[in-house]
Coordinates of C-alpha atoms and ligand atoms in Angstrom, one line a residue:
Chain A
M1140 CA -38.4 35.3 -6.9
H1141 CA -36.3 35.0 -10.0
P1142 CA -33.9 32.3 -11.1
L1143 CA -31.2 34.9 -11.1
E1144 CA -31.1 38.5 -9.8
I1145 CA -27.8 40.4 -9.9
N1146 CA -28.0 43.4 -7.6
N1147 CA -25.5 46.3 -7.9
I1148 CA -22.4 44.2 -8.3
F1149 CA -18.9 45.8 -8.1
K1150 CA -15.8 43.8 -8.7
S1151 CA -12.2 45.0 -8.7
F1152 CA -9.0 43.1 -8.6
K1153 CA -5.8 44.0 -6.9
A1154 CA -3.2 45.0 -9.4
V1155 CA -0.6 42.4 -8.9
E1156 CA 2.5 44.5 -8.4
N1157 CA 1.1 47.3 -6.3
R1158 CA -0.9 46.4 -3.2
N1159 CA -2.9 49.5 -3.0
E1160 CA -3.9 49.8 -6.7
Y1161 CA -7.1 48.2 -7.8
I1162 CA -8.4 47.6 -11.3
T1163 CA -12.2 47.9 -11.5
I1164 CA -13.8 45.3 -13.8
L1165 CA -17.5 45.5 -12.9
S1166 CA -19.1 48.6 -11.6
G1167 CA -22.7 48.6 -10.3
I1168 CA -24.1 45.9 -12.5
S1169 CA -27.7 44.8 -12.0
L1170 CA -29.5 42.2 -14.1
T1171 CA -32.5 40.0 -13.7
V1172 CA -33.1 36.8 -15.6
E1173 CA -36.7 35.7 -15.5
T1174 CA -38.0 32.1 -15.6
G1175 CA -37.9 30.7 -19.1
K1176 CA -36.0 33.7 -20.5
S1177 CA -32.6 33.7 -22.1
V1178 CA -30.2 36.6 -21.8
S1179 CA -27.0 37.1 -23.7
I1180 CA -24.0 39.3 -23.0
I1181 CA -21.5 40.3 -25.6
G1182 CA -18.5 42.5 -25.2
K1183 CA -14.8 42.8 -26.0
S1184 CA -12.3 40.5 -24.6
G1185 CA -11.2 41.4 -21.1
T1186 CA -14.3 43.5 -20.3
G1187 CA -15.3 41.1 -17.5
K1188 CA -17.9 38.8 -19.0
S1189 CA -16.5 35.7 -17.4
T1190 CA -15.9 37.5 -14.1
L1191 CA -19.6 38.3 -14.1
L1192 CA -20.6 34.7 -14.8
Q1193 CA -18.3 33.5 -12.0
I1194 CA -20.0 35.8 -9.5
A1195 CA -23.4 34.9 -10.8
G1196 CA -22.5 31.2 -10.3
G1197 CA -21.2 31.7 -6.8
L1198 CA -17.7 30.8 -7.7
D1199 CA -16.2 34.1 -6.9
K1200 CA -17.4 36.8 -4.5
P1201 CA -18.1 40.4 -5.6
T1202 CA -16.3 43.3 -4.0
S1203 CA -19.8 44.5 -3.1
G1204 CA -23.4 43.8 -4.2
H1205 CA -25.5 40.7 -4.0
V1206 CA -26.6 37.8 -6.2
F1207 CA -29.9 36.1 -5.5
C1208 CA -30.6 32.8 -7.0
D1209 CA -34.1 31.6 -6.5
G1210 CA -34.3 34.0 -3.5
V1211 CA -31.0 32.8 -1.9
D1212 CA -28.2 35.3 -1.6
I1213 CA -25.3 33.2 -2.9
T1214 CA -22.7 35.7 -2.1
T1215 CA -23.1 34.8 1.6
L1216 CA -22.7 31.1 1.2
N1217 CA -19.5 29.3 2.3
D1218 CA -17.6 27.1 -0.1
S1219 CA -19.4 23.8 0.7
K1220 CA -22.8 25.4 0.8
A1221 CA -22.1 27.2 -2.5
S1222 CA -21.1 23.9 -4.2
Q1223 CA -24.3 22.2 -2.9
F1224 CA -26.3 25.1 -4.1
R1225 CA -24.6 25.0 -7.6
N1226 CA -25.2 21.3 -7.9
R1227 CA -29.0 21.7 -7.6
K1228 CA -29.7 25.2 -8.9
I1229 CA -27.1 26.1 -11.5
G1230 CA -25.9 24.5 -14.7
F1231 CA -22.6 25.4 -16.3
I1232 CA -21.5 25.1 -19.9
F1233 CA -18.0 26.2 -20.9
Q1234 CA -16.1 26.6 -24.1
A1235 CA -14.2 23.5 -23.2
H1236 CA -16.6 20.6 -22.7
L1237 CA -15.0 19.5 -19.4
L1238 CA -16.3 15.9 -19.6
L1239 CA -14.6 13.3 -17.4
D1240 CA -12.8 10.8 -19.6
D1241 CA -13.2 8.0 -17.1
F1242 CA -16.9 7.8 -17.9
N1243 CA -19.0 7.3 -21.0
A1244 CA -21.5 9.8 -22.4
L1245 CA -24.5 8.7 -20.3
E1246 CA -22.5 8.5 -17.1
N1247 CA -21.1 12.0 -17.6
V1248 CA -24.6 13.3 -17.9
M1249 CA -25.6 11.6 -14.7
I1250 CA -22.7 12.7 -12.6
P1251 CA -24.3 15.9 -11.1
A1252 CA -27.3 13.8 -10.1
L1253 CA -25.1 11.2 -8.5
I1254 CA -23.3 13.9 -6.6
S1255 CA -26.6 15.2 -5.3
G1256 CA -27.3 11.8 -3.8
K1257 CA -29.7 10.4 -6.4
S1258 CA -29.2 6.8 -7.6
K1259 CA -28.5 5.9 -11.2
K1260 CA -31.9 4.3 -11.5
Q1261 CA -33.6 7.6 -10.5
V1262 CA -31.9 9.6 -13.2
L1263 CA -31.4 7.1 -15.9
D1264 CA -34.6 8.0 -17.7
R1265 CA -34.0 11.7 -17.6
A1266 CA -30.4 11.3 -18.8
K1267 CA -31.5 9.2 -21.7
M1268 CA -34.2 11.6 -22.6
L1269 CA -31.9 14.6 -22.6
L1270 CA -29.4 12.7 -24.7
S1271 CA -32.0 11.9 -27.3
D1272 CA -33.3 15.4 -27.2
L1273 CA -29.8 16.5 -28.1
A1274 CA -29.6 13.9 -30.9
L1275 CA -27.2 11.7 -29.1
E1276 CA -29.2 8.5 -28.5
D1277 CA -26.7 6.4 -30.4
R1278 CA -23.7 7.8 -28.6
M1279 CA -24.8 7.1 -25.0
F1280 CA -22.3 4.3 -24.3
H1281 CA -19.4 5.8 -26.2
S1282 CA -16.4 6.8 -24.2
T1283 CA -16.0 10.6 -24.4
G1284 CA -12.6 10.3 -26.0
T1285 CA -14.1 9.0 -29.2
L1286 CA -16.7 11.8 -29.7
S1287 CA -16.5 14.9 -31.8
G1288 CA -16.3 18.4 -30.3
G1289 CA -19.9 19.1 -31.1
E1290 CA -21.1 15.9 -29.6
K1291 CA -19.1 16.5 -26.4
Q1292 CA -20.5 20.0 -26.1
R1293 CA -24.0 18.6 -26.5
I1294 CA -23.3 16.0 -23.7
A1295 CA -22.0 19.0 -21.5
I1296 CA -25.4 20.6 -22.1
C1297 CA -27.2 17.5 -21.0
R1298 CA -25.1 17.4 -17.9
A1299 CA -25.9 21.0 -17.1
L1300 CA -29.6 20.3 -17.4
I1301 CA -29.8 16.9 -15.5
N1302 CA -30.6 18.3 -12.1
E1303 CA -33.3 20.6 -13.5
P1304 CA -31.4 23.8 -12.5
D1305 CA -33.1 27.2 -12.3
I1306 CA -30.5 28.8 -14.5
I1307 CA -27.9 27.8 -17.0
L1308 CA -24.7 29.9 -17.1
A1309 CA -22.9 29.4 -20.4
D1310 CA -19.5 31.0 -21.2
E1311 CA -18.9 30.8 -25.0
P1312 CA -20.3 27.3 -25.3
T1313 CA -19.7 27.3 -29.1
G1314 CA -16.3 29.0 -28.9
S1315 CA -14.3 26.0 -30.0
L1316 CA -16.7 24.6 -32.6
D1317 CA -16.7 25.0 -36.3
E1318 CA -19.5 27.1 -37.8
E1319 CA -21.8 24.2 -38.7
N1320 CA -21.4 22.4 -35.3
A1321 CA -21.7 25.8 -33.5
L1322 CA -25.0 26.4 -35.2
E1323 CA -26.4 23.0 -34.3
V1324 CA -25.3 23.4 -30.7
E1325 CA -26.8 26.9 -30.5
E1326 CA -30.2 25.6 -31.8
L1327 CA -30.2 22.6 -29.5
L1328 CA -29.2 24.5 -26.4
L1329 CA -31.8 27.2 -27.0
S1330 CA -34.6 24.9 -27.9
Q1331 CA -33.9 22.6 -24.9
V1332 CA -33.9 25.5 -22.5
K1333 CA -37.2 26.7 -24.0
K1334 CA -38.7 23.2 -23.9
E1335 CA -37.9 22.8 -20.2
N1336 CA -38.8 26.4 -19.5
R1337 CA -35.4 27.1 -17.9
S1338 CA -33.4 30.4 -17.9
L1339 CA -30.2 31.0 -19.6
L1340 CA -27.4 33.6 -19.1
L1341 CA -25.1 33.3 -22.1
V1342 CA -21.8 35.0 -22.8
T1343 CA -20.7 34.8 -26.4
H1344 CA -18.6 36.5 -29.1
N1345 CA -21.0 35.3 -31.7
I1346 CA -23.5 38.1 -32.4
E1347 CA -26.0 35.9 -34.3
F1348 CA -26.1 33.5 -31.4
A1349 CA -26.5 36.4 -29.0
E1350 CA -29.4 37.8 -31.1
K1351 CA -31.4 34.6 -30.7
C1352 CA -31.8 35.2 -27.0
D1353 CA -34.7 37.1 -25.4
Y1354 CA -32.5 39.9 -24.2
M1355 CA -29.1 40.9 -25.5
Y1356 CA -26.7 43.1 -23.4
L1357 CA -23.3 44.6 -24.2
L1358 CA -20.7 44.8 -21.4
K1359 CA -18.8 48.0 -21.9
N1360 CA -17.2 50.5 -19.5
H1361 CA -17.7 48.1 -16.6
N1362 CA -21.5 48.1 -17.0
L1363 CA -24.3 46.5 -19.0
E1364 CA -26.1 48.1 -21.8
L1365 CA -29.3 46.6 -23.2
L1366 CA -28.9 46.2 -27.0
R1367 CA -32.0 44.3 -28.0
E1368 CA -35.1 42.9 -26.6
K1369 CA -37.2 40.3 -28.4
N1370 CA -40.9 40.8 -28.3
Chain B
M1218 CA -20.5 9.0 1.6
N1219 CA -21.6 10.1 -1.8
R1220 CA -22.5 7.6 -4.5
F1221 CA -20.2 9.3 -7.0
T1222 CA -17.2 9.0 -4.7
F1223 CA -17.0 5.2 -5.1
F1224 CA -18.0 5.2 -8.7
W1225 CA -15.2 7.6 -9.6
A1226 CA -12.7 5.8 -7.4
V1227 CA -13.4 2.5 -9.0
R1228 CA -13.2 4.0 -12.5
K1229 CA -9.8 5.5 -11.7
I1230 CA -8.5 2.2 -10.4
L1231 CA -9.7 0.4 -13.5
R1232 CA -8.6 2.9 -16.1
R1233 CA -5.4 4.7 -14.8
S1234 CA -2.1 3.0 -15.7
R1235 CA -0.5 5.1 -13.0
L1236 CA -2.5 3.3 -10.4
T1237 CA -1.9 -0.1 -12.0
G1238 CA 1.8 0.7 -11.9
C1239 CA 1.6 1.7 -8.3
M1240 CA -0.1 -1.6 -7.4
V1241 CA 2.6 -3.5 -9.3
L1242 CA 5.4 -1.6 -7.6
I1243 CA 3.9 -2.0 -4.1
C1244 CA 3.5 -5.7 -4.8
L1245 CA 7.1 -6.0 -6.0
V1246 CA 8.2 -4.3 -2.8
T1247 CA 6.0 -6.3 -0.5
A1248 CA 6.9 -9.7 -1.9
P1249 CA 10.6 -9.4 -1.1
L1250 CA 9.8 -7.8 2.3
V1251 CA 7.7 -10.9 3.2
L1252 CA 10.3 -13.2 1.7
A1253 CA 13.1 -11.5 3.7
L1254 CA 11.1 -11.8 6.9
V1255 CA 10.2 -15.4 6.3
F1256 CA 13.7 -16.3 5.3
S1257 CA 15.5 -14.6 8.1
S1258 CA 13.2 -15.8 10.8
S1259 CA 13.1 -19.3 9.5
M1260 CA 16.8 -19.4 9.2
M1261 CA 17.2 -18.1 12.8
A1262 CA 14.6 -20.5 14.1
G1263 CA 16.4 -23.2 12.2
I1264 CA 19.8 -22.3 13.7
T1265 CA 18.3 -21.9 17.1
N1266 CA 16.7 -25.3 16.9
K1267 CA 19.9 -26.9 15.9
Y1268 CA 21.7 -25.4 18.8
I1269 CA 18.9 -26.5 21.1
Y1270 CA 18.6 -30.0 19.8
L1271 CA 22.3 -30.8 19.2
S1272 CA 24.1 -28.8 21.9
N1273 CA 22.3 -28.4 25.2
G1274 CA 18.6 -29.0 24.9
H1275 CA 16.1 -26.3 26.1
I1276 CA 17.4 -26.7 29.6
L1277 CA 20.7 -28.2 30.7
V1278 CA 20.8 -29.5 34.2
H1279 CA 24.3 -29.9 35.6
G1280 CA 24.9 -33.4 37.0
L1281 CA 22.4 -36.2 37.1
S1282 CA 18.8 -35.4 37.7
N1283 CA 15.7 -37.3 38.5
I1284 CA 13.5 -35.2 36.2
E1285 CA 11.1 -37.3 34.2
P1286 CA 9.4 -36.6 30.9
D1287 CA 5.8 -35.8 31.3
K1288 CA 4.9 -35.9 27.5
T1289 CA 3.2 -32.5 27.5
N1290 CA 5.8 -30.0 28.7
I1291 CA 8.9 -32.0 29.2
I1292 CA 9.2 -34.3 26.2
Y1293 CA 12.7 -35.8 26.5
V1294 CA 15.3 -36.1 29.2
D1295 CA 18.7 -37.5 28.4
T1296 CA 21.8 -37.9 30.5
V1297 CA 25.0 -37.1 28.6
I1298 CA 28.7 -36.8 29.3
S1299 CA 30.6 -34.1 27.6
G1300 CA 34.1 -32.8 27.5
S1301 CA 36.6 -31.3 25.1
A1302 CA 39.1 -33.1 22.9
L1303 CA 41.7 -32.6 20.3
A1304 CA 41.7 -34.9 17.4
Y1305 CA 44.7 -35.9 15.2
S1306 CA 44.7 -37.5 11.9
S1307 CA 47.8 -38.1 9.8
D1308 CA 47.2 -34.8 8.0
S1309 CA 45.6 -32.4 10.4
T1310 CA 44.1 -31.6 13.8
A1311 CA 40.7 -30.5 15.0
S1312 CA 39.1 -29.7 18.3
F1313 CA 35.6 -30.3 19.4
V1314 CA 33.3 -31.2 22.2
I1315 CA 32.8 -34.9 22.6
K1316 CA 29.3 -35.9 23.8
G1317 CA 28.7 -39.4 25.3
I1318 CA 25.2 -40.4 24.5
T1319 CA 22.9 -43.4 25.0
N1320 CA 20.9 -45.1 22.3
S1321 CA 17.8 -43.1 23.0
Y1322 CA 19.5 -39.7 22.5
F1323 CA 18.8 -39.4 18.8
N1324 CA 15.0 -39.3 19.2
E1325 CA 12.6 -38.3 16.5
Q1326 CA 13.1 -34.5 17.2
R1327 CA 16.9 -34.7 17.1
Q1328 CA 16.9 -36.9 14.0
K1329 CA 14.9 -34.2 12.2
Q1330 CA 17.9 -31.9 12.8
L1331 CA 20.6 -34.0 11.2
T1332 CA 21.5 -36.6 8.7
F1333 CA 23.8 -39.6 9.3
I1334 CA 26.2 -41.0 6.8
T1335 CA 27.1 -44.6 7.5
E1336 CA 28.7 -47.4 5.6
E1337 CA 27.3 -50.9 5.4
N1338 CA 30.4 -53.1 5.4
I1339 CA 33.2 -51.5 7.3
N1340 CA 35.6 -54.0 9.0
Q1341 CA 34.9 -55.2 12.5
S1342 CA 37.2 -53.5 14.9
N1343 CA 37.9 -53.5 18.6
L1344 CA 38.4 -49.8 18.7
S1345 CA 35.7 -47.6 20.1
G1346 CA 33.7 -45.7 17.5
I1347 CA 33.2 -42.0 17.1
T1348 CA 30.7 -40.1 15.0
L1349 CA 32.3 -37.0 13.5
S1350 CA 30.6 -34.2 11.6
R1351 CA 31.1 -34.3 7.9
K1352 CA 32.9 -31.0 8.2
T1353 CA 35.3 -32.2 10.8
A1354 CA 36.0 -35.4 8.8
E1355 CA 36.7 -33.1 5.8
N1356 CA 39.1 -31.0 7.9
L1357 CA 40.9 -34.0 9.3
N1358 CA 40.8 -35.6 5.8
V1359 CA 39.4 -38.8 7.1
K1360 CA 36.5 -41.0 6.0
I1361 CA 34.4 -43.7 7.7
G1362 CA 36.6 -46.6 8.9
D1363 CA 39.7 -44.4 9.4
R1364 CA 41.3 -44.0 12.7
I1365 CA 42.0 -40.8 14.6
A1366 CA 43.8 -40.1 17.8
L1367 CA 42.0 -38.2 20.6
M1368 CA 43.8 -36.1 23.1
I1369 CA 41.3 -35.6 26.0
V1370 CA 41.3 -32.4 28.0
P1371 CA 41.1 -34.0 31.4
D1372 CA 38.0 -33.2 33.5
S1373 CA 39.8 -33.6 36.8
S1374 CA 43.4 -33.2 38.0
N1375 CA 43.9 -36.8 38.8
S1376 CA 43.3 -38.1 35.3
V1377 CA 46.3 -38.9 33.1
V1378 CA 46.6 -37.3 29.7
A1379 CA 47.1 -40.0 27.2
P1380 CA 46.1 -40.3 23.5
K1381 CA 43.2 -42.6 22.7
I1382 CA 42.7 -44.2 19.2
V1383 CA 39.2 -44.3 18.0
R1384 CA 37.6 -45.3 14.7
V1385 CA 35.3 -43.1 12.6
N1386 CA 32.1 -45.1 12.6
S1387 CA 29.7 -42.7 10.9
L1388 CA 29.4 -39.0 10.0
F1389 CA 26.6 -36.6 10.6
Y1390 CA 25.7 -33.2 9.2
S1391 CA 23.0 -30.8 10.3
G1392 CA 23.3 -28.3 7.5
Y1393 CA 25.0 -25.8 9.7
D1394 CA 28.7 -26.4 9.6
Q1395 CA 29.6 -23.9 12.2
L1396 CA 27.8 -26.0 14.8
D1397 CA 28.7 -29.3 13.4
E1398 CA 32.4 -28.6 13.5
N1399 CA 32.4 -28.4 17.3
L1400 CA 30.6 -31.7 17.9
A1401 CA 31.4 -35.3 18.0
F1402 CA 29.5 -38.2 19.5
V1403 CA 30.7 -41.4 21.3
S1404 CA 28.8 -43.9 23.3
Y1405 CA 27.9 -43.0 26.9
D1406 CA 29.9 -45.8 28.3
Y1407 CA 33.0 -45.0 26.4
A1408 CA 32.6 -41.3 27.3
R1409 CA 32.5 -42.4 30.9
T1410 CA 36.1 -43.7 30.6
L1411 CA 37.3 -40.6 28.9
F1412 CA 35.6 -38.2 31.4
P1413 CA 35.3 -40.0 34.7
S1414 CA 34.5 -37.0 36.8
E1415 CA 30.9 -36.4 38.0
E1416 CA 31.3 -32.8 36.7
S1417 CA 31.1 -34.0 33.1
I1418 CA 27.6 -35.5 33.5
S1419 CA 24.7 -33.4 32.6
T1420 CA 21.1 -33.8 31.7
E1421 CA 19.6 -32.3 28.5
I1422 CA 15.9 -31.6 28.7
L1423 CA 13.8 -31.0 25.6
L1424 CA 10.5 -29.2 26.0
S1425 CA 7.5 -28.9 23.8
N1426 CA 8.1 -26.2 21.2
S1427 CA 5.4 -23.9 22.6
L1428 CA 7.5 -23.6 25.8
M1429 CA 10.6 -22.5 23.9
D1430 CA 10.5 -18.9 25.1
K1431 CA 8.9 -19.8 28.4
T1432 CA 11.5 -22.1 30.0
N1433 CA 10.9 -20.5 33.3
V1434 CA 7.5 -22.3 33.5
I1435 CA 9.5 -25.5 34.0
T1436 CA 12.5 -24.2 35.9
S1437 CA 10.4 -22.4 38.5
N1438 CA 9.4 -25.9 39.7
F1439 CA 13.0 -27.0 40.1
N1440 CA 14.5 -27.6 43.6
D1441 CA 16.9 -25.0 44.8
N1442 CA 19.8 -27.4 44.7
I1443 CA 19.4 -28.1 40.9
K1444 CA 21.9 -26.2 38.9
Y1445 CA 20.7 -25.5 35.4
S1446 CA 21.0 -23.2 32.5
T1447 CA 18.6 -22.5 29.6
W1448 CA 19.2 -22.6 25.9
D1449 CA 19.3 -18.8 25.5
Q1450 CA 21.8 -18.6 28.4
N1451 CA 23.9 -21.4 27.0
N1452 CA 24.1 -19.8 23.6
I1453 CA 24.1 -16.3 24.8
S1454 CA 26.1 -14.8 21.9
V1455 CA 24.1 -16.6 19.3
Y1456 CA 20.9 -15.6 21.0
Q1457 CA 21.9 -12.0 21.3
N1458 CA 23.0 -11.9 17.7
F1459 CA 19.6 -13.2 16.6
V1460 CA 17.8 -10.7 18.7
T1461 CA 19.9 -7.8 17.3
S1462 CA 19.7 -9.0 13.7
R1463 CA 16.0 -9.5 13.9
Q1464 CA 15.6 -6.0 15.2
M1465 CA 17.9 -4.7 12.5
I1466 CA 16.0 -6.5 9.8
I1467 CA 12.7 -5.2 11.0
I1468 CA 14.0 -1.7 11.2
I1469 CA 15.4 -1.9 7.7
L1470 CA 12.2 -3.4 6.4
L1471 CA 10.2 -0.7 8.2
L1472 CA 12.4 1.9 6.4
I1473 CA 11.7 0.2 3.0
S1474 CA 8.0 0.2 3.7
C1475 CA 8.2 3.9 4.5
V1476 CA 9.7 4.4 1.1
A1477 CA 6.9 2.4 -0.5
A1478 CA 4.3 4.3 1.4
Y1479 CA 5.9 7.5 0.3
Y1480 CA 5.7 6.2 -3.3
S1481 CA 1.9 5.7 -3.1
A1482 CA 1.5 9.2 -1.7
N1483 CA 3.6 10.4 -4.6
I1484 CA 1.2 8.7 -7.0
A1485 CA -1.7 10.5 -5.2
Q1486 CA 0.1 13.7 -5.8
Q1487 CA 0.7 13.0 -9.5
M1488 CA -2.9 12.0 -9.9
I1489 CA -4.1 15.3 -8.6
Q1490 CA -1.7 17.0 -11.0
D1491 CA -3.1 15.0 -13.9
D1492 CA -6.7 15.6 -12.8
M1493 CA -6.6 19.3 -12.1
V1494 CA -9.2 20.0 -14.7
E1495 CA -11.4 17.1 -13.7
I1496 CA -11.2 18.0 -10.1
A1497 CA -12.1 21.6 -10.9
T1498 CA -15.0 20.4 -13.0
V1499 CA -16.4 18.1 -10.3
K1500 CA -16.2 21.0 -7.9
L1501 CA -18.0 23.2 -10.4
I1502 CA -20.9 20.8 -10.8
G1503 CA -21.2 20.6 -7.0
G1504 CA -18.7 18.1 -5.7
S1505 CA -17.3 19.0 -2.3
N1506 CA -13.6 18.9 -1.6
K1507 CA -14.3 16.0 0.8
L1508 CA -15.8 14.0 -2.1
I1509 CA -12.7 14.6 -4.1
V1510 CA -10.3 13.7 -1.3
A1511 CA -12.3 10.6 -0.4
S1512 CA -12.5 9.4 -4.0
S1513 CA -8.8 10.0 -4.7
F1514 CA -7.9 8.4 -1.4
I1515 CA -10.0 5.3 -2.0
S1516 CA -8.5 4.8 -5.4
V1517 CA -4.8 5.2 -4.3
F1518 CA -5.3 3.3 -1.0
T1519 CA -7.1 0.5 -2.7
V1520 CA -4.3 -0.1 -5.1
T1521 CA -1.8 0.1 -2.3
L1522 CA -3.7 -2.4 -0.3
L1523 CA -4.2 -4.7 -3.2
G1524 CA -0.4 -4.4 -3.9
V1525 CA 0.3 -5.3 -0.3
I1526 CA -2.1 -8.3 -0.3
I1527 CA -0.9 -9.7 -3.6
G1528 CA 2.7 -9.1 -2.6
F1529 CA 2.1 -10.8 0.7
F1530 CA 0.8 -14.0 -1.0
L1531 CA 3.4 -13.8 -3.7
G1532 CA 6.1 -13.6 -0.9
L1533 CA 4.6 -16.6 0.9
F1534 CA 4.4 -18.5 -2.4
I1535 CA 8.0 -17.8 -3.1
S1536 CA 9.0 -18.7 0.5
F1537 CA 7.3 -22.0 0.4
N1538 CA 8.9 -22.8 -3.0
I1539 CA 12.4 -21.6 -2.2
G1540 CA 13.0 -24.5 0.2
P1541 CA 14.0 -27.1 -2.5
F1542 CA 16.1 -24.5 -4.2
L1543 CA 18.0 -23.8 -1.0
S1544 CA 18.5 -27.5 -0.2
H1545 CA 19.9 -27.9 -3.6
L1546 CA 22.2 -24.9 -3.0
A1547 CA 23.3 -26.4 0.3
E1548 CA 24.1 -29.7 -1.4
S1549 CA 26.0 -28.0 -4.2
G1550 CA 29.0 -27.6 -1.8
I1551 CA 29.6 -24.0 -2.9
S1552 CA 32.0 -22.8 -0.2
A1553 CA 30.5 -19.4 0.0
F1554 CA 27.3 -20.9 1.4
S1555 CA 29.0 -23.4 3.7
Y1556 CA 28.6 -21.4 6.9
Y1557 CA 25.0 -20.6 6.3
L1558 CA 22.2 -22.8 7.3
L1559 CA 20.3 -23.4 4.1
D1560 CA 18.3 -26.4 5.0
F1561 CA 15.6 -25.3 7.3
D1562 CA 11.8 -25.5 7.7
I1563 CA 9.9 -22.4 6.6
T1564 CA 8.1 -20.8 9.5
I1565 CA 6.0 -17.7 8.9
P1566 CA 6.6 -14.9 11.3
Y1567 CA 3.1 -13.5 11.1
S1568 CA 3.4 -10.9 13.8
D1569 CA 6.6 -9.4 12.2
I1570 CA 5.0 -9.4 8.8
F1571 CA 1.9 -7.8 10.2
L1572 CA 4.0 -5.2 11.9
V1573 CA 5.9 -4.3 8.8
L1574 CA 2.9 -4.4 6.4
S1575 CA 0.6 -2.6 8.7
S1576 CA 3.1 0.2 9.2
L1577 CA 3.4 0.4 5.4
L1578 CA -0.3 0.9 5.2
I1579 CA -0.6 3.3 8.1
I1580 CA 2.3 5.5 6.7
S1581 CA 0.7 5.4 3.3
V1582 CA -2.7 6.5 4.7
I1583 CA -1.1 9.4 6.4
S1584 CA 1.1 10.5 3.5
I1585 CA -1.7 10.0 0.9
F1586 CA -3.9 12.3 3.0
I1587 CA -1.1 14.9 3.3
S1588 CA -0.6 14.9 -0.5
L1589 CA -4.4 15.2 -1.0
R1590 CA -4.6 18.4 1.0
K1591 CA -3.6 20.1 -2.3
T1592 CA -7.0 19.5 -3.8
K1593 CA -8.3 22.2 -1.5
R1594 CA -6.5 24.8 -3.7
I1595 CA -8.1 23.7 -6.9
S1596 CA -10.9 26.0 -7.8
P1597 CA -13.5 25.9 -10.6
I1598 CA -12.5 29.5 -11.4
Q1599 CA -9.4 28.1 -13.1
L1600 CA -11.8 26.6 -15.7
F1601 CA -12.6 30.1 -16.9
T1602 CA -9.0 31.2 -17.4
S1603 CA -6.7 28.3 -17.8
L1604 CA -8.3 26.9 -21.0
Ligands
LIG513 N1 -8.1 36.8 -10.4 C1 -7.8 37.9 -11.2 N2 -6.9 38.8 -10.8 C2 -6.6 39.9 -11.5 N3 -7.2 40.2 -12.6 C3 -8.2 39.4 -13.1 C4 -8.5 38.2 -12.4 N4 -9.5 37.5 -13.1 C5 -9.7 38.3 -14.2 N5 -8.9 39.4 -14.2 C6 -9.0 40.5 -15.1 O1 -10.3 40.9 -15.3 C7 -10.5 41.2 -16.6 C8 -11.8 40.5 -17.1 O2 -11.5 39.2 -17.3 P1 -12.6 38.2 -17.9 O3 -12.0 36.9 -18.0 O4 -13.9 38.4 -17.1 O5 -12.9 38.8 -19.4 P2 -13.8 38.3 -20.5 O6 -14.7 39.4 -20.8 O7 -14.4 37.0 -20.1 O8 -12.8 38.1 -21.7 P3 -12.8 37.0 -22.9 O9 -13.9 37.5 -23.8 O10 -11.5 37.1 -23.5 O11 -13.1 35.7 -22.2 C9 -9.3 40.8 -17.4 O12 -8.6 42.0 -17.7 C10 -8.5 39.9 -16.5 O13 -7.2 40.1 -16.7
LIG514 MG1 -14.2 35.1 -20.8

């Protein structure tokens, strides 16, 4: 069993105007992410990278094919089952940090754990540890509005990791950061994932970032092409 | 229920100015609603009581009767003589009912309903005295000590119509001019000479307040040959007016509370609009739609409920403190108010308030839930594209 196993995925969208015309975005994609490994996908805009992540995260259904996450076929789950599953098994990081402004940094990190039914007490230590791993120990009680973009993104990383998910799905996590902050976030994300032996599927436009992953793919002509493999 | 549901709801209540605004508005609607209910029902109760205590009692038995007070249900029984009269002063005329009463007539209960104006040193006189209402005295342009002529409407065909001169001994006012205008009091014995017929004698019975709407408890024990009428029959038009106005007031207030409830549903809708991204994010990290609906509902409904509760107490507070202000207004003699009863005890119509406020809350529960159905359409996929 792998944290993520994408199996012969096809995805096409209805062309809006004409009911019978379909645009194919993904065509027969298969990809396995092993425990503790990081995989990056690069590709031109509009090639379907985000679409692939949505399907991998159980947010959208493929036209055909299956996605196994820790052995469970998430393409067959209904909405509420899928969200429960995401809560425990999948961490998301986006270009936008998507923190909730009603809560401070520490609370934001704990939210997925609270949703899963744990108490604050149970997760406080882990949340604090994650925040200090990502060099945020002195920002814990700050409200999110007062933090810099890089800091917010690091909080989002902590939030993605709090429930000890099998896999982290990241869609351009450094896309809105300046070079210096982007570099810091990249390093911290990759080192934390390594440290906790989690798996990462990363979509990015930043080649250097992509190259730091164990495997690097190019999404082109509706399919994946392996560009690099670290040894 | 998820831990996060409450946590999120509480945070929203504490941090969203929209919700604070909603609470303030609901409070500002509720307080006048409560005030209006208290005011109208107190005024109606006040007027009803004046009619009961000054006109005919709770039960009016025609003719003499041997009914005795029992201290628990039947509190007072008074024999009175009444008949109609026209009064002439040098300037003007008036018509009213003259009531011949004994000394015990103005008991504690009746005294509560009216105020007497007397003068210490008016000249001795052989003329019989009459107590006019302040309003009638004003209409006739007479004061205490002045004389007026009475033209009695005879109570039987063999009486002779002749004017009688009486002296104004004292004045009274109850605060409700419309009633006062039609009443004047003389002594029982003097009334006997004005209205000698047995037909003019009646017995006014006052019951304990709790029996006000249950006069049949008493009348069902009456002998068949006792002819009587109850206060709501005696003042049928007043009573009917009150029943209809109370219904109208409640309907209007129900409509207003619908609008208030709709407003809180609208707040719920605006919050969803504001929180699209946050809702999508919570769904992304595993929150169910149920969690989102519950949390939004709790936050909006809590502020609505708080608004209603604070508004309720604010309304009561104003009600209890408006009394002195109204008395002052009544004393001011502004003619626009002269036909309103402004001097009344505040009674709280708890069941009416409960009806109006609980329907406000029920309607808001339903309409908030309806507006929250929209959250179902918010999907985390939007987070990939709309940013
Ligand atoms: N719901 C949809 N209906 C129709 N077309 C869609 C839908 N979602 C995505 N697409 C199309 O699918 C294609 C792939 O979109 P996607 O967002 O996956 O690209 P991407 O590789 O992530 O691009 P970028 O690098 O700019 O983020 C685009 O052409 C987009 O217009
Ligand atoms: Mg994309």
